[in-house]
Amino acid sequence: MKKYYVYILTNKHCTVLYTGVTSDLLRRVYEHKNHLEKDSFTAKYNTTRLVYFEATSDVRAALEREKQIKSWNRDRKSALIMEMNPHWEDLYSQLMRG
């Protein structure tokens, strides 16, 4: 069963938040970390730290959730991140280990 991920990235100082959706979280975060899209928002603001993600098997639900989170203010997004990742650690390395 295919999974879809809604994720949030931030920069080194946690001053910028980026919300995205993908079917391959490891690949997508790798692309962000390595600035493979040179003119992208994430490259411009160096948002390379994965601080939150959630998974679903329903692509429509993932897209709807991405829209919902994007509509929230910073405090609400921060609270969501804090529930899963209170220290705002980069979760990418944990994903790499499985």
Coordinates of N, CA and C in Angstrom, one line a residue:
M1 N 0.8 -1.2 0.0 CA 0.0 0.0 0.0 C 0.9 1.2 0.0
K2 N 0.6 2.1 -0.9 CA 1.4 3.4 -1.0 C 1.0 4.3 0.1
K3 N 2.1 5.0 0.6 CA 1.9 6.0 1.7 C 2.2 7.4 1.1
Y4 N 1.5 8.4 1.7 CA 1.7 9.8 1.4 C 2.0 10.5 2.7
Y5 N 3.0 11.4 2.6 CA 3.5 12.1 3.8 C 3.2 13.6 3.7
V6 N 2.8 14.2 4.8 CA 2.7 15.6 4.9 C 3.9 15.9 5.9
Y7 N 4.7 16.9 5.6 CA 5.9 17.1 6.3 C 6.1 18.6 6.5
I8 N 6.9 18.9 7.5 CA 7.3 20.3 7.8 C 8.8 20.4 7.9
L9 N 9.4 21.3 7.2 CA 10.8 21.6 7.3 C 11.0 22.9 7.9
T10 N 12.2 23.1 8.5 CA 12.6 24.4 9.0 C 14.1 24.7 8.7
N11 N 14.5 25.9 9.0 CA 15.9 26.2 8.8 C 16.7 26.0 10.1
K12 N 18.0 26.3 10.1 CA 18.9 26.1 11.2 C 18.4 26.8 12.5
H13 N 17.8 28.0 12.3 CA 17.4 28.8 13.5 C 15.9 28.7 13.8
C14 N 15.2 27.8 13.1 CA 13.8 27.5 13.2 C 12.9 28.8 13.0
T15 N 13.4 29.6 12.1 CA 12.6 30.9 11.9 C 11.7 30.8 10.7
V16 N 11.9 29.8 9.8 CA 11.0 29.6 8.6 C 10.4 28.2 8.7
L17 N 9.2 28.1 8.3 CA 8.5 26.8 8.2 C 8.0 26.5 6.8
Y18 N 8.2 25.3 6.3 CA 7.8 24.9 5.0 C 7.0 23.6 5.1
T19 N 5.8 23.6 4.6 CA 4.9 22.4 4.6 C 4.8 21.9 3.2
G20 N 5.0 20.5 3.1 CA 4.9 19.9 1.8 C 4.2 18.5 1.9
V21 N 4.0 17.9 0.8 CA 3.4 16.6 0.7 C 4.2 15.8 -0.4
T22 N 4.4 14.5 -0.1 CA 5.1 13.6 -1.0 C 4.7 12.2 -0.8
S23 N 5.0 11.4 -1.8 CA 4.9 9.9 -1.6 C 6.2 9.2 -1.3
D24 N 7.3 10.0 -1.3 CA 8.6 9.4 -1.0 C 9.3 10.4 -0.1
L25 N 9.1 10.3 1.2 CA 9.6 11.3 2.2 C 11.2 11.3 2.2
L26 N 11.8 10.2 2.2 CA 13.3 10.2 2.2 C 13.9 10.9 0.9
R27 N 13.3 10.6 -0.2 CA 13.8 11.2 -1.5 C 13.5 12.7 -1.4
R28 N 12.3 13.1 -1.0 CA 12.0 14.5 -1.1 C 12.8 15.4 -0.1
V29 N 13.0 14.8 1.1 CA 13.8 15.6 2.0 C 15.3 15.7 1.5
Y30 N 15.8 14.6 0.9 CA 17.1 14.6 0.3 C 17.2 15.7 -0.7
E31 N 16.2 15.9 -1.5 CA 16.1 16.9 -2.5 C 16.2 18.3 -1.9
H32 N 15.4 18.5 -0.8 CA 15.5 19.8 -0.1 C 16.8 20.0 0.5
K33 N 17.4 19.0 1.1 CA 18.7 19.2 1.8 C 19.8 19.5 0.8
N34 N 19.7 19.0 -0.4 CA 20.8 19.2 -1.4 C 20.4 20.3 -2.4
H35 N 19.3 21.0 -2.1 CA 18.9 22.2 -3.0 C 18.9 21.8 -4.5
L36 N 18.2 20.6 -4.7 CA 18.2 20.2 -6.1 C 17.3 21.1 -7.0
E37 N 16.4 21.8 -6.4 CA 15.6 22.8 -7.1 C 16.1 24.2 -6.6
K38 N 17.1 24.7 -7.4 CA 17.9 25.9 -7.0 C 17.0 27.1 -6.7
D39 N 15.9 27.3 -7.4 CA 15.1 28.5 -7.2 C 13.9 28.3 -6.3
S40 N 13.9 27.2 -5.6 CA 12.7 26.8 -4.7 C 12.7 27.7 -3.4
F41 N 11.6 27.7 -2.8 CA 11.5 28.4 -1.5 C 12.4 27.7 -0.5
T42 N 12.5 26.4 -0.5 CA 13.4 25.7 0.5 C 14.8 26.0 0.3
A43 N 15.3 26.2 -0.9 CA 16.6 26.5 -1.2 C 16.9 27.9 -0.8
K44 N 16.0 28.8 -1.1 CA 16.2 30.3 -0.8 C 16.3 30.5 0.7
Y45 N 15.5 29.8 1.5 CA 15.5 30.0 2.9 C 16.2 28.9 3.7
N46 N 16.9 28.0 3.0 CA 17.7 26.9 3.6 C 16.9 26.1 4.6
T47 N 15.6 25.8 4.2 CA 14.8 24.9 5.1 C 15.1 23.5 4.8
T48 N 16.0 22.9 5.6 CA 16.6 21.6 5.3 C 16.3 20.6 6.5
R49 N 15.8 21.1 7.5 CA 15.6 20.2 8.7 C 14.2 19.7 8.8
L50 N 14.0 18.4 8.7 CA 12.7 17.7 8.8 C 12.3 17.7 10.3
V51 N 11.3 18.5 10.7 CA 10.9 18.5 12.1 C 9.5 17.9 12.4
Y52 N 8.8 17.5 11.3 CA 7.5 16.9 11.5 C 7.1 16.2 10.3
F53 N 6.4 15.0 10.5 CA 5.7 14.4 9.3 C 4.6 13.5 9.9
E54 N 3.7 13.2 9.0 CA 2.6 12.3 9.3 C 2.3 11.5 8.0
A55 N 1.8 10.3 8.1 CA 1.6 9.5 6.9 C 0.1 9.1 6.8
T56 N -0.3 8.8 5.5 CA -1.6 8.3 5.3 C -1.6 7.5 4.0
S57 N -2.5 6.7 3.8 CA -2.6 5.9 2.5 C -3.5 6.6 1.5
D58 N -4.1 7.7 1.9 CA -5.1 8.4 1.1 C -4.5 9.7 0.5
V59 N -4.2 9.7 -0.8 CA -3.6 10.9 -1.3 C -4.5 12.2 -1.2
R60 N -5.8 12.0 -1.3 CA -6.6 13.2 -1.1 C -6.6 13.7 0.3
A61 N -6.5 12.8 1.3 CA -6.4 13.2 2.7 C -5.1 13.9 2.9
A62 N -4.0 13.4 2.3 CA -2.7 14.1 2.5 C -2.7 15.5 1.9
L63 N -3.3 15.7 0.7 CA -3.3 17.0 0.1 C -4.2 17.9 0.9
E64 N -5.3 17.4 1.4 CA -6.2 18.3 2.3 C -5.5 18.7 3.6
R65 N -4.7 17.7 4.2 CA -4.0 18.0 5.4 C -2.9 19.0 5.2
E66 N -2.2 18.9 4.0 CA -1.2 19.9 3.7 C -1.8 21.3 3.6
K67 N -3.0 21.4 2.9 CA -3.7 22.7 2.8 C -4.1 23.2 4.2
Q68 N -4.6 22.3 5.0 CA -5.0 22.7 6.4 C -3.8 23.3 7.2
I69 N -2.7 22.6 7.2 CA -1.6 23.0 8.0 C -1.0 24.3 7.4
K70 N -1.0 24.5 6.1 CA -0.5 25.7 5.5 C -1.3 26.9 5.9
S71 N -2.6 26.7 6.2 CA -3.5 27.8 6.5 C -3.3 28.2 8.0
W72 N -2.7 27.4 8.8 CA -2.5 27.7 10.2 C -1.5 28.8 10.4
N73 N -1.6 29.5 11.6 CA -0.6 30.5 11.9 C 0.6 29.7 12.5
R74 N 1.7 30.5 12.7 CA 3.0 29.9 13.2 C 2.8 29.2 14.5
D75 N 2.0 29.8 15.5 CA 1.9 29.2 16.8 C 1.2 27.8 16.7
R76 N 0.2 27.7 15.9 CA -0.5 26.4 15.7 C 0.4 25.3 15.1
K77 N 1.2 25.7 14.1 CA 2.2 24.8 13.4 C 3.2 24.4 14.5
S78 N 3.7 25.4 15.3 CA 4.7 25.0 16.3 C 4.2 24.1 17.3
A79 N 3.0 24.2 17.7 CA 2.3 23.3 18.7 C 2.3 21.9 18.1
L80 N 1.9 21.8 16.8 CA 1.9 20.5 16.1 C 3.3 19.8 16.1
I81 N 4.3 20.6 15.8 CA 5.7 20.1 15.8 C 6.0 19.6 17.2
M82 N 5.7 20.4 18.2 CA 6.1 20.1 19.6 C 5.5 18.8 20.1
E83 N 4.3 18.5 19.6 CA 3.7 17.2 20.0 C 4.5 16.0 19.6
M84 N 5.1 16.1 18.4 CA 5.9 15.0 17.9 C 7.3 15.1 18.2
N85 N 7.8 16.3 18.2 CA 9.3 16.6 18.2 C 9.6 17.8 19.1
P86 N 9.5 17.6 20.4 CA 9.6 18.8 21.3 C 10.9 19.6 21.2
H87 N 12.0 18.9 20.8 CA 13.3 19.6 20.7 C 13.6 20.0 19.2
W88 N 12.6 19.9 18.3 CA 12.8 20.3 17.0 C 14.0 19.7 16.3
E89 N 14.3 18.4 16.6 CA 15.4 17.7 16.1 C 15.2 17.4 14.6
D90 N 16.2 17.3 13.8 CA 16.1 16.9 12.4 C 15.8 15.4 12.4
L91 N 14.6 15.0 11.9 CA 14.2 13.6 12.0 C 14.7 12.8 10.8
Y92 N 15.4 13.4 9.8 CA 15.8 12.8 8.6 C 16.7 11.6 8.9
S93 N 17.7 11.8 9.8 CA 18.6 10.7 10.1 C 17.9 9.5 10.8
Q94 N 16.9 9.7 11.6 CA 16.1 8.6 12.1 C 15.4 7.9 11.0
L95 N 14.9 8.6 10.0 CA 14.2 7.9 8.9 C 15.2 7.1 8.1
M96 N 16.4 7.6 8.0 CA 17.5 6.9 7.2 C 17.8 5.5 7.9
R97 N 17.7 5.5 9.2 CA 18.0 4.3 9.9 C 16.9 3.3 9.9
G98 N 15.7 3.8 9.5 CA 14.6 2.9 9.5 C 13.7 3.0 10.6

